[in-house]
Short mmCIF file of C-alpha atoms and ligand atoms in Angstrom, two decimals:
data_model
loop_
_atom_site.label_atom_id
_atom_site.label_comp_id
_atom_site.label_asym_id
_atom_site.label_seq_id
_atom_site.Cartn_x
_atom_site.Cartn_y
_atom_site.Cartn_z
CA UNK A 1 -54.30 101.37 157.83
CA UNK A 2 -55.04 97.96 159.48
CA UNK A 3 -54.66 95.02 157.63
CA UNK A 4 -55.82 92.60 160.39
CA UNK A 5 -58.20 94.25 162.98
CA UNK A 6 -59.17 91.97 166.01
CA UNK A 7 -61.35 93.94 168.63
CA UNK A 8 -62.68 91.72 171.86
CA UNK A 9 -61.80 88.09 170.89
CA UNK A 10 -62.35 85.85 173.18
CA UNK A 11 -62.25 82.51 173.65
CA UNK A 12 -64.17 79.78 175.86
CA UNK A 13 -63.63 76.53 175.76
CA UNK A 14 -65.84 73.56 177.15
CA UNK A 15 -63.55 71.57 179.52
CA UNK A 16 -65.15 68.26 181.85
CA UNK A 17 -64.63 71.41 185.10
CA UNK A 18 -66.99 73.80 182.94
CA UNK A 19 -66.40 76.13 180.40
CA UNK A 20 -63.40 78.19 180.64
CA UNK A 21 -62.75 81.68 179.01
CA UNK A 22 -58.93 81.52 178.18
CA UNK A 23 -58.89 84.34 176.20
CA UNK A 24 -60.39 87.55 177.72
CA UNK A 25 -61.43 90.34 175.42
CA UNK A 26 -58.24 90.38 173.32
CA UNK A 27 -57.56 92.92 170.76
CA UNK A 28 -54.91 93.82 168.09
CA UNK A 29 -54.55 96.11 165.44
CA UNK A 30 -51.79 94.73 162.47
CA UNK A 31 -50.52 97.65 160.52
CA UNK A 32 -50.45 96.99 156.63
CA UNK A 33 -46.44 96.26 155.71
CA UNK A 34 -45.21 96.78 159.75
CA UNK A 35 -44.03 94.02 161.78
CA UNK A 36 -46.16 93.38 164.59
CA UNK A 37 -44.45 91.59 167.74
CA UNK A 38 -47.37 89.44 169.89
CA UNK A 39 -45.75 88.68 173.34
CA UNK A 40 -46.18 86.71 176.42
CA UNK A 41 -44.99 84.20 178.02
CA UNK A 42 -45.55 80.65 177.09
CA UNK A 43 -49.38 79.18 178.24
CA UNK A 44 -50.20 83.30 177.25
CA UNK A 45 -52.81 82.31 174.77
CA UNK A 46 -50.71 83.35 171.99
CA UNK A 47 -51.23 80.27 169.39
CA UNK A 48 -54.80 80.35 170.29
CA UNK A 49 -55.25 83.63 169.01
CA UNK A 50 -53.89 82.88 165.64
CA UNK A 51 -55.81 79.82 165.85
CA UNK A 52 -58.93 81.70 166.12
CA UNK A 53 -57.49 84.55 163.61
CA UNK A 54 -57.11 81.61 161.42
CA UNK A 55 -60.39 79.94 161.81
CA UNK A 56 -58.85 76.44 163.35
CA UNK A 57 -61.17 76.03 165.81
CA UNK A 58 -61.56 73.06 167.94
CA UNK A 59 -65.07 71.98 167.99
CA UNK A 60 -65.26 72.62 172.06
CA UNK A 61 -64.34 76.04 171.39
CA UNK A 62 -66.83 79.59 170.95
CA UNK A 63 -65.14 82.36 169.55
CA UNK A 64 -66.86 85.87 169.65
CA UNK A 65 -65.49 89.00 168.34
CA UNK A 66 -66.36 92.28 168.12
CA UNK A 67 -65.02 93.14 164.63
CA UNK A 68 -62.59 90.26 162.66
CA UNK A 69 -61.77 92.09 159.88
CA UNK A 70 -58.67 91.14 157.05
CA UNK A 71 -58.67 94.58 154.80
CA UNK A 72 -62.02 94.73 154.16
CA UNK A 73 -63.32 91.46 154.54
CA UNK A 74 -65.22 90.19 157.44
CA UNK A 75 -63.42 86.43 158.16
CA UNK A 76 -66.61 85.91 160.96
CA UNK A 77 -69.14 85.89 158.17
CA UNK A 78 -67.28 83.78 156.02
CA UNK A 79 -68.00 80.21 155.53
CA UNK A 80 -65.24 77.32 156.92
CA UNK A 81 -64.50 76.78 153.09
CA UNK A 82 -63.75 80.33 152.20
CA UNK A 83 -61.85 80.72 155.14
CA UNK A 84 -59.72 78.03 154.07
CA UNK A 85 -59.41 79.98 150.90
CA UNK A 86 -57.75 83.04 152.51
CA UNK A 87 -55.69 81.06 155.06
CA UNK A 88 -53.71 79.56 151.39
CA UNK A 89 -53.59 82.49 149.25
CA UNK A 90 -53.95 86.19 151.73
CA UNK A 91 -52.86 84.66 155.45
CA UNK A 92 -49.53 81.70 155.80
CA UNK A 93 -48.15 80.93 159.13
CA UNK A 94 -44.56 79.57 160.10
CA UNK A 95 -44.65 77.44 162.73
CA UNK A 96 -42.62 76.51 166.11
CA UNK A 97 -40.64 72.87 165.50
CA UNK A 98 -40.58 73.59 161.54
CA UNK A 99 -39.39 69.58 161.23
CA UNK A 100 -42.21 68.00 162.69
CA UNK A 101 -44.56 70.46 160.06
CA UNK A 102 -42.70 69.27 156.94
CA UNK A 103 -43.76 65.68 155.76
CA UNK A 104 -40.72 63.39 156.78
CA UNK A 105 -41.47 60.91 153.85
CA UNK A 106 -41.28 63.71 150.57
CA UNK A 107 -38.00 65.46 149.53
CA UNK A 108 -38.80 69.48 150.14
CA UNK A 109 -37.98 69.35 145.91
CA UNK A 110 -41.83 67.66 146.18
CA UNK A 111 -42.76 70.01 149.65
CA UNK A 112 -41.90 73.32 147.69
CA UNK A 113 -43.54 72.36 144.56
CA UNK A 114 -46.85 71.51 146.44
CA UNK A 115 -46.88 75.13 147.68
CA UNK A 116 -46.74 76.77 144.48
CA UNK A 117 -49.41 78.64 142.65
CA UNK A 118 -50.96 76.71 139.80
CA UNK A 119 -48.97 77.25 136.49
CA UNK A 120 -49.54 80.17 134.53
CA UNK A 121 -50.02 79.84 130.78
CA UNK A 122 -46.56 80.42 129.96
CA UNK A 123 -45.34 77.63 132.53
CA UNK A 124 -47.77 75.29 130.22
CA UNK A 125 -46.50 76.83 126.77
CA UNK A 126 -43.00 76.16 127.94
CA UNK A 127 -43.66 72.11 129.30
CA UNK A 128 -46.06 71.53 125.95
CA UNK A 129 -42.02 72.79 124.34
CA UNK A 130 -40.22 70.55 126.19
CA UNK A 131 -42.91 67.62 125.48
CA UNK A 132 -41.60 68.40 121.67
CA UNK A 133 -38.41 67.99 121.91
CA UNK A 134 -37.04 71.47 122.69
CA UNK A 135 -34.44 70.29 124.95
CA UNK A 136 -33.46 74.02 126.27
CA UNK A 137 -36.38 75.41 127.36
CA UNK A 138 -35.33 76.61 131.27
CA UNK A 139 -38.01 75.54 133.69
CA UNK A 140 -39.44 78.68 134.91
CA UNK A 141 -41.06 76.66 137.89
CA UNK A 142 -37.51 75.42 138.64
CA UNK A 143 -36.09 78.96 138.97
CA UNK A 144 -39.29 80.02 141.00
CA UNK A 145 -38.22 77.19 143.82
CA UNK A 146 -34.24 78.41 143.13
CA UNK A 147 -35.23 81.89 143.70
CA UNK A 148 -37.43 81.19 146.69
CA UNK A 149 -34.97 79.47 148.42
CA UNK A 150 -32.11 82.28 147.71
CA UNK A 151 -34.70 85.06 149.08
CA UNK A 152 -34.57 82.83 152.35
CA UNK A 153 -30.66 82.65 152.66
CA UNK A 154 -30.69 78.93 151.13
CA UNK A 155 -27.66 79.08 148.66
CA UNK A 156 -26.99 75.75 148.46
CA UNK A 157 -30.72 75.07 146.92
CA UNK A 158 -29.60 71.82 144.90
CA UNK A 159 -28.53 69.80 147.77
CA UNK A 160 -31.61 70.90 149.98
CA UNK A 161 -34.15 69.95 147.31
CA UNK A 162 -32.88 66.75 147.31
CA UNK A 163 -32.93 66.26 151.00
CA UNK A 164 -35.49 64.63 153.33
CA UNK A 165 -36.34 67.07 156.20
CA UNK A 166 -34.51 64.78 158.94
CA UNK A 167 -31.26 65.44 157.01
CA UNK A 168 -31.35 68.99 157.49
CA UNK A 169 -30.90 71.50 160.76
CA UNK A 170 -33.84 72.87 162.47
CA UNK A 171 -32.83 76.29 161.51
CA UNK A 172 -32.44 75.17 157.51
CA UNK A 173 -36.17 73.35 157.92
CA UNK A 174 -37.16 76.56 159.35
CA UNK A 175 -35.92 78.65 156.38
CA UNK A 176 -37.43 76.22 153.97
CA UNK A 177 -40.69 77.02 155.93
CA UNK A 178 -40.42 80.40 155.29
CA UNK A 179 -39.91 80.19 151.62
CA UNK A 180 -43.42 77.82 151.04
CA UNK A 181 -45.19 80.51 153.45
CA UNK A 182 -43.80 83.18 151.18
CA UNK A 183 -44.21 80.99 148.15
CA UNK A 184 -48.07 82.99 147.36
CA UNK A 185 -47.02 86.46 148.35
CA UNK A 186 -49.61 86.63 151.36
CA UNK A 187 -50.68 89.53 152.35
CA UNK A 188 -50.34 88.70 156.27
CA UNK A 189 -47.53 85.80 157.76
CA UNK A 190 -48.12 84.75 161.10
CA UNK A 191 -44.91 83.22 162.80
CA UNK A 192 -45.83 81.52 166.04
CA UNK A 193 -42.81 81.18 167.65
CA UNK A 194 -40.39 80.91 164.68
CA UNK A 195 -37.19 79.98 166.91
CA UNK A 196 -38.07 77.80 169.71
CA UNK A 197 -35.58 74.91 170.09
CA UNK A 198 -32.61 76.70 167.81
CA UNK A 199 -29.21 78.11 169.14
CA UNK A 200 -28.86 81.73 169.73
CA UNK A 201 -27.11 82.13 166.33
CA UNK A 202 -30.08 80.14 164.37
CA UNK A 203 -32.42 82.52 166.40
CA UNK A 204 -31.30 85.92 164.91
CA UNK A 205 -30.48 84.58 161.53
CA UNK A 206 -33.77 83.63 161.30
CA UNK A 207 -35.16 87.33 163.10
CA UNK A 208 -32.98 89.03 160.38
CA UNK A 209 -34.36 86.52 157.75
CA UNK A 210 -37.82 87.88 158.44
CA UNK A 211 -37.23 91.46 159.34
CA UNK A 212 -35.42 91.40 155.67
CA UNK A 213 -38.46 90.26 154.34
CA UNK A 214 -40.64 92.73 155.62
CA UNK A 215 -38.31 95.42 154.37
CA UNK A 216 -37.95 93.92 150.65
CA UNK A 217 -41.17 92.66 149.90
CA UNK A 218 -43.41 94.91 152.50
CA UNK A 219 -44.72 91.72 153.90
CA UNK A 220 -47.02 92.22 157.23
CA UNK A 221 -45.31 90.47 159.88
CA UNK A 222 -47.11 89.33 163.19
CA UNK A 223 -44.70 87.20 165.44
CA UNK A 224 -45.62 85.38 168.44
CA UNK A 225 -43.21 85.17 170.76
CA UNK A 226 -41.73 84.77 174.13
CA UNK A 227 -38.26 86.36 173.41
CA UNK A 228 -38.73 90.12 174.45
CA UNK A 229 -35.42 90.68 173.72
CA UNK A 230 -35.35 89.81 169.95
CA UNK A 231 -38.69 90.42 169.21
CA UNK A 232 -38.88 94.14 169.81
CA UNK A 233 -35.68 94.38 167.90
CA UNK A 234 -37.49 94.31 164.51
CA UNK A 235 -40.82 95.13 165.47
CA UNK A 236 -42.62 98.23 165.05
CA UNK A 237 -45.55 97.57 167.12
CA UNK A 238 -45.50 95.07 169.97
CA UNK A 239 -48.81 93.87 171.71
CA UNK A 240 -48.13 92.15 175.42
CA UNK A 241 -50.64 89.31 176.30
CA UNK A 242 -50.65 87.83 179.76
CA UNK A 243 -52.94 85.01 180.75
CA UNK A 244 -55.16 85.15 177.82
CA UNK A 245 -55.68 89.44 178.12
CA UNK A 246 -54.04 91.87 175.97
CA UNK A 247 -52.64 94.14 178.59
CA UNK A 248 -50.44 96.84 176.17
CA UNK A 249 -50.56 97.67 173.07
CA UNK A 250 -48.29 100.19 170.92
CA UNK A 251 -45.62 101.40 168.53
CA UNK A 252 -41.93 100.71 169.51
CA UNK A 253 -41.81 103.75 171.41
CA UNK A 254 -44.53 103.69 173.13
CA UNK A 255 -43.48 100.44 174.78
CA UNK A 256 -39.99 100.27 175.46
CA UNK A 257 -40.24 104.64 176.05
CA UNK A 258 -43.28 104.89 177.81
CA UNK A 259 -44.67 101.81 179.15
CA UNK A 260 -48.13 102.23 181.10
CA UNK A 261 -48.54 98.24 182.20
CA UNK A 262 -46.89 96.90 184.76
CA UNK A 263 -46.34 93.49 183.02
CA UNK A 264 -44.61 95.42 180.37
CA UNK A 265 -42.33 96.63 182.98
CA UNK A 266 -41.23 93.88 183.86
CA UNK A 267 -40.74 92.43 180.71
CA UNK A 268 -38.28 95.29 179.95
CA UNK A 269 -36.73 94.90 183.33
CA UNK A 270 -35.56 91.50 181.91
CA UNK A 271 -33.81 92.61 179.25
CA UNK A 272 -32.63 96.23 180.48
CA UNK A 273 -31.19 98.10 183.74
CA UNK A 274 -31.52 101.84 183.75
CA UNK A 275 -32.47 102.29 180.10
CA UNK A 276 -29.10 99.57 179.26
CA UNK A 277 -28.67 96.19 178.39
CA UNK A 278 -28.01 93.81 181.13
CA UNK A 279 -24.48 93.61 182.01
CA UNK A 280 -22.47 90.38 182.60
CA UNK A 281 -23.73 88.55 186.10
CA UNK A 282 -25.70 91.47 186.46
CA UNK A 283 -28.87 90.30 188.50
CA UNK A 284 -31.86 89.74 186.27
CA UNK A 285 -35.27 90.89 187.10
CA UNK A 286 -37.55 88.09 187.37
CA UNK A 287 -41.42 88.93 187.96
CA UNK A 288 -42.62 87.08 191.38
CA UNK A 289 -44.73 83.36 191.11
CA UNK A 290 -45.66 81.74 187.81
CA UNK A 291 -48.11 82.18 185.30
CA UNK A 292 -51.57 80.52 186.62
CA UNK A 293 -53.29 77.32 184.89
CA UNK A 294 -56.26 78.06 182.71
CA UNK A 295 -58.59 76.13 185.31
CA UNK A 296 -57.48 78.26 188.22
CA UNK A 297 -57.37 81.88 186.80
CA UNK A 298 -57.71 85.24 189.36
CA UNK A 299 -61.21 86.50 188.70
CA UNK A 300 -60.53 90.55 187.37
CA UNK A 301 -57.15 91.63 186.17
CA UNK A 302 -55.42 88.27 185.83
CA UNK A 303 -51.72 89.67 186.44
CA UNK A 304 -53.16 90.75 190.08
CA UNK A 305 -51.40 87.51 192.21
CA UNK A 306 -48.13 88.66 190.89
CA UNK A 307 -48.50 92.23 190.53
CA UNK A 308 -46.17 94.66 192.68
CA UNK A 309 -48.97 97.36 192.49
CA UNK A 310 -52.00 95.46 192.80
CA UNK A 311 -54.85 97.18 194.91
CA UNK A 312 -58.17 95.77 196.20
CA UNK A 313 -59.97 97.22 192.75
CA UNK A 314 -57.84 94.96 190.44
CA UNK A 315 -60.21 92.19 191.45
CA UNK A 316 -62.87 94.35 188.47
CA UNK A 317 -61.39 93.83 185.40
CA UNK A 318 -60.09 96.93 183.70
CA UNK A 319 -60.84 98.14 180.51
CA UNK A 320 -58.37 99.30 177.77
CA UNK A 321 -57.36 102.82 177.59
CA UNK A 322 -56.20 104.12 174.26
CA UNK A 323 -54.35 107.77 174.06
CA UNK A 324 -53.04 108.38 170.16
CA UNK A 325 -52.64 104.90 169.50
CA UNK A 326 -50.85 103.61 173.01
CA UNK A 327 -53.61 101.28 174.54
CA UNK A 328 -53.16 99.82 178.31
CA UNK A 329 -55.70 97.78 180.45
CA UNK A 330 -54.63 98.66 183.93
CA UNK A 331 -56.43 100.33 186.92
CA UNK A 332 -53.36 101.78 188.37
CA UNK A 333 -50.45 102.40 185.04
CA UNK A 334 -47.31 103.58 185.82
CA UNK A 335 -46.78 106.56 184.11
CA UNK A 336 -49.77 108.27 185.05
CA UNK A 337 -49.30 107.56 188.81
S1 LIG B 427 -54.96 96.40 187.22
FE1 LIG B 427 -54.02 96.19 189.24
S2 LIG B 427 -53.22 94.10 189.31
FE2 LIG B 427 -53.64 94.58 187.16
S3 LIG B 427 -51.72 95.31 186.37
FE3 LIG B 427 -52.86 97.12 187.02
S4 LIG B 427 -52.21 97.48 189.12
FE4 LIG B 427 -51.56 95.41 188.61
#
């Protein structure tokens, strides 16, 4: 079942050149307890999605959709308040550059804390005890913050609490990120680019990190990222976005066993040769030209200007075709030709 359900989003916004429609009739279905990889390259249109998934609009921006639905509820009827509500409690999102998201003047003791849900009853009964005099009554809300930071690798907690976020390592303030966003048990965590800026070891601690939590805690997962490579390592379902269109969408196999697109084929000739991984100095595929700026995009399918097997129809946009759950917006896909 889907626990996010985004059908036609797009997105225009009003620039001083005109309005400009940077995201094209996107769509993505986020299985209940899967991980869900969301990938393109950077300038994509990736962050704007969750933006609009979110409800952080800019106020130059019109977002239609054809069905926004989280479970059951309907996040385009909902007011900007109760949105709000659900973004806290059902949606949390990890961010790219975690140390520039925590507040560089509070210890992440006071950062955690913050995040917390309210105390219970029996968190009150036990500080109205200690405001007596009973001197050994264990702070549960202290071993909620301990635990939280143990779930996300942090063994050390002590020292960490008591740091400022410039004293630690991106990959640390990126870990501490991930407990707050975990700190409410969301239903849904959105991590927009989770490992930008961190070495290659930082980057798949922090991949196993959240593929761990998915598998303990059945959290729903959707990453953005640019990293084919490690993205489709954990995910079960991987939706490819290229200039601001969704142009594949499908289960693991589907996409690295049967790709349709040809943008997905070359994303997997970047990371594999013959159906291996790329050897050493072996040459790496590299798709022709560069992504195009969001004032100067190729009326129809958007990928056309680079695209190996672009014909004169590509300049009408094609629609998405969906066979038992593999979905591919292409006029000419590669399997079927
Ligand atoms: S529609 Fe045409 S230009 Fe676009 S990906 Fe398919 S073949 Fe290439």
């Amino acid at each position: 079942m889907a626990l996010l359900d985004v059908r036609n989003l797009s997105i225009d916004i009003e620039t001083a050149q005109g309005k400009i429609r940077v995201i094209d009739k996107a769509s993505l279905s986020i299985v209940d307890g899967s991980i869900h990889g969301l990938i393109g390259e950077s300038g994509s249109g990736k962050t704007l999605i969750a933006k609009a998934i979110l409800g952080l609009h800019a106020s130059n921006w019109t977002v239609t959709a054809d069905r926004l639905f989280l479970g059951q509820t309907d996040l385009t009827k909902l007011s900007p308040r109760d949105r709000r509500k659900i973004l806290g409690k059902e949606i949390s999102t990890i961010f790219q550059e975690p140390s520039t998201y925590l507040d560089p003047s509070q210890k992440i003791r006071v950062q955690i804390e913050s995040v917390l849900p309210k105390k219970s009853w029996k968190q009150y009964c036990r500080g109205l005890l200690k405001k007596l005099g009973y001197s050994n009554v264990p702070s549960s809300r202290r071993l909620q913050i301990k635990e939280l930071l143990h779930k996300v690798g942090i063994q050390n907690h002590v020292s960490v609490l008591n740091s400022y976020p410039h004293q630690l390592s991106e990959g640390m303030c990126q870990k501490v990120m991930i407990a707050m966003a975990i700190a409410n048990n969301p239903r849904l965590i959105i991590a927009d680019e989770p490992t930008t800026a961190m070495e290659a070891v930082t980057q798949s601690q922090i991949f196993r990190l959240l593929y761990k939590l998915n598998q303990l805690n059945n959290t729903t997962l959707l990453i953005l990222s640019n990293n084919f490579a490690h993205t489709s390592k954990i995910s079960d379902y991987m939706t490819l976005i290229y200039c601001g269109q969704t142009v594949e969408s499908g289960s693991y196999k589907h996409i690295i066993e049967a790709a349709m697109h040809p943008y997905t084929q070359a994303m997997l000739k970047t990371i594999m040769y013959d159906g291996k991984e790329h050897g050493h100095k072996q040459e790496i595929y590299i798709l022709p030209g560069n992504i195009p700026s969001s004032n100067q995009l190729p009326i129809g399918c958007r990928l056309g200007p680079r695209c190996p097997r672009a014909q004169r129809i590509c300049v009408k946009n094609p629609t998405i075709t969906t066979k038992k759950g593999h979905s591919y917006r292409c006029h000419y896909p590669i399997k079927l030709s």
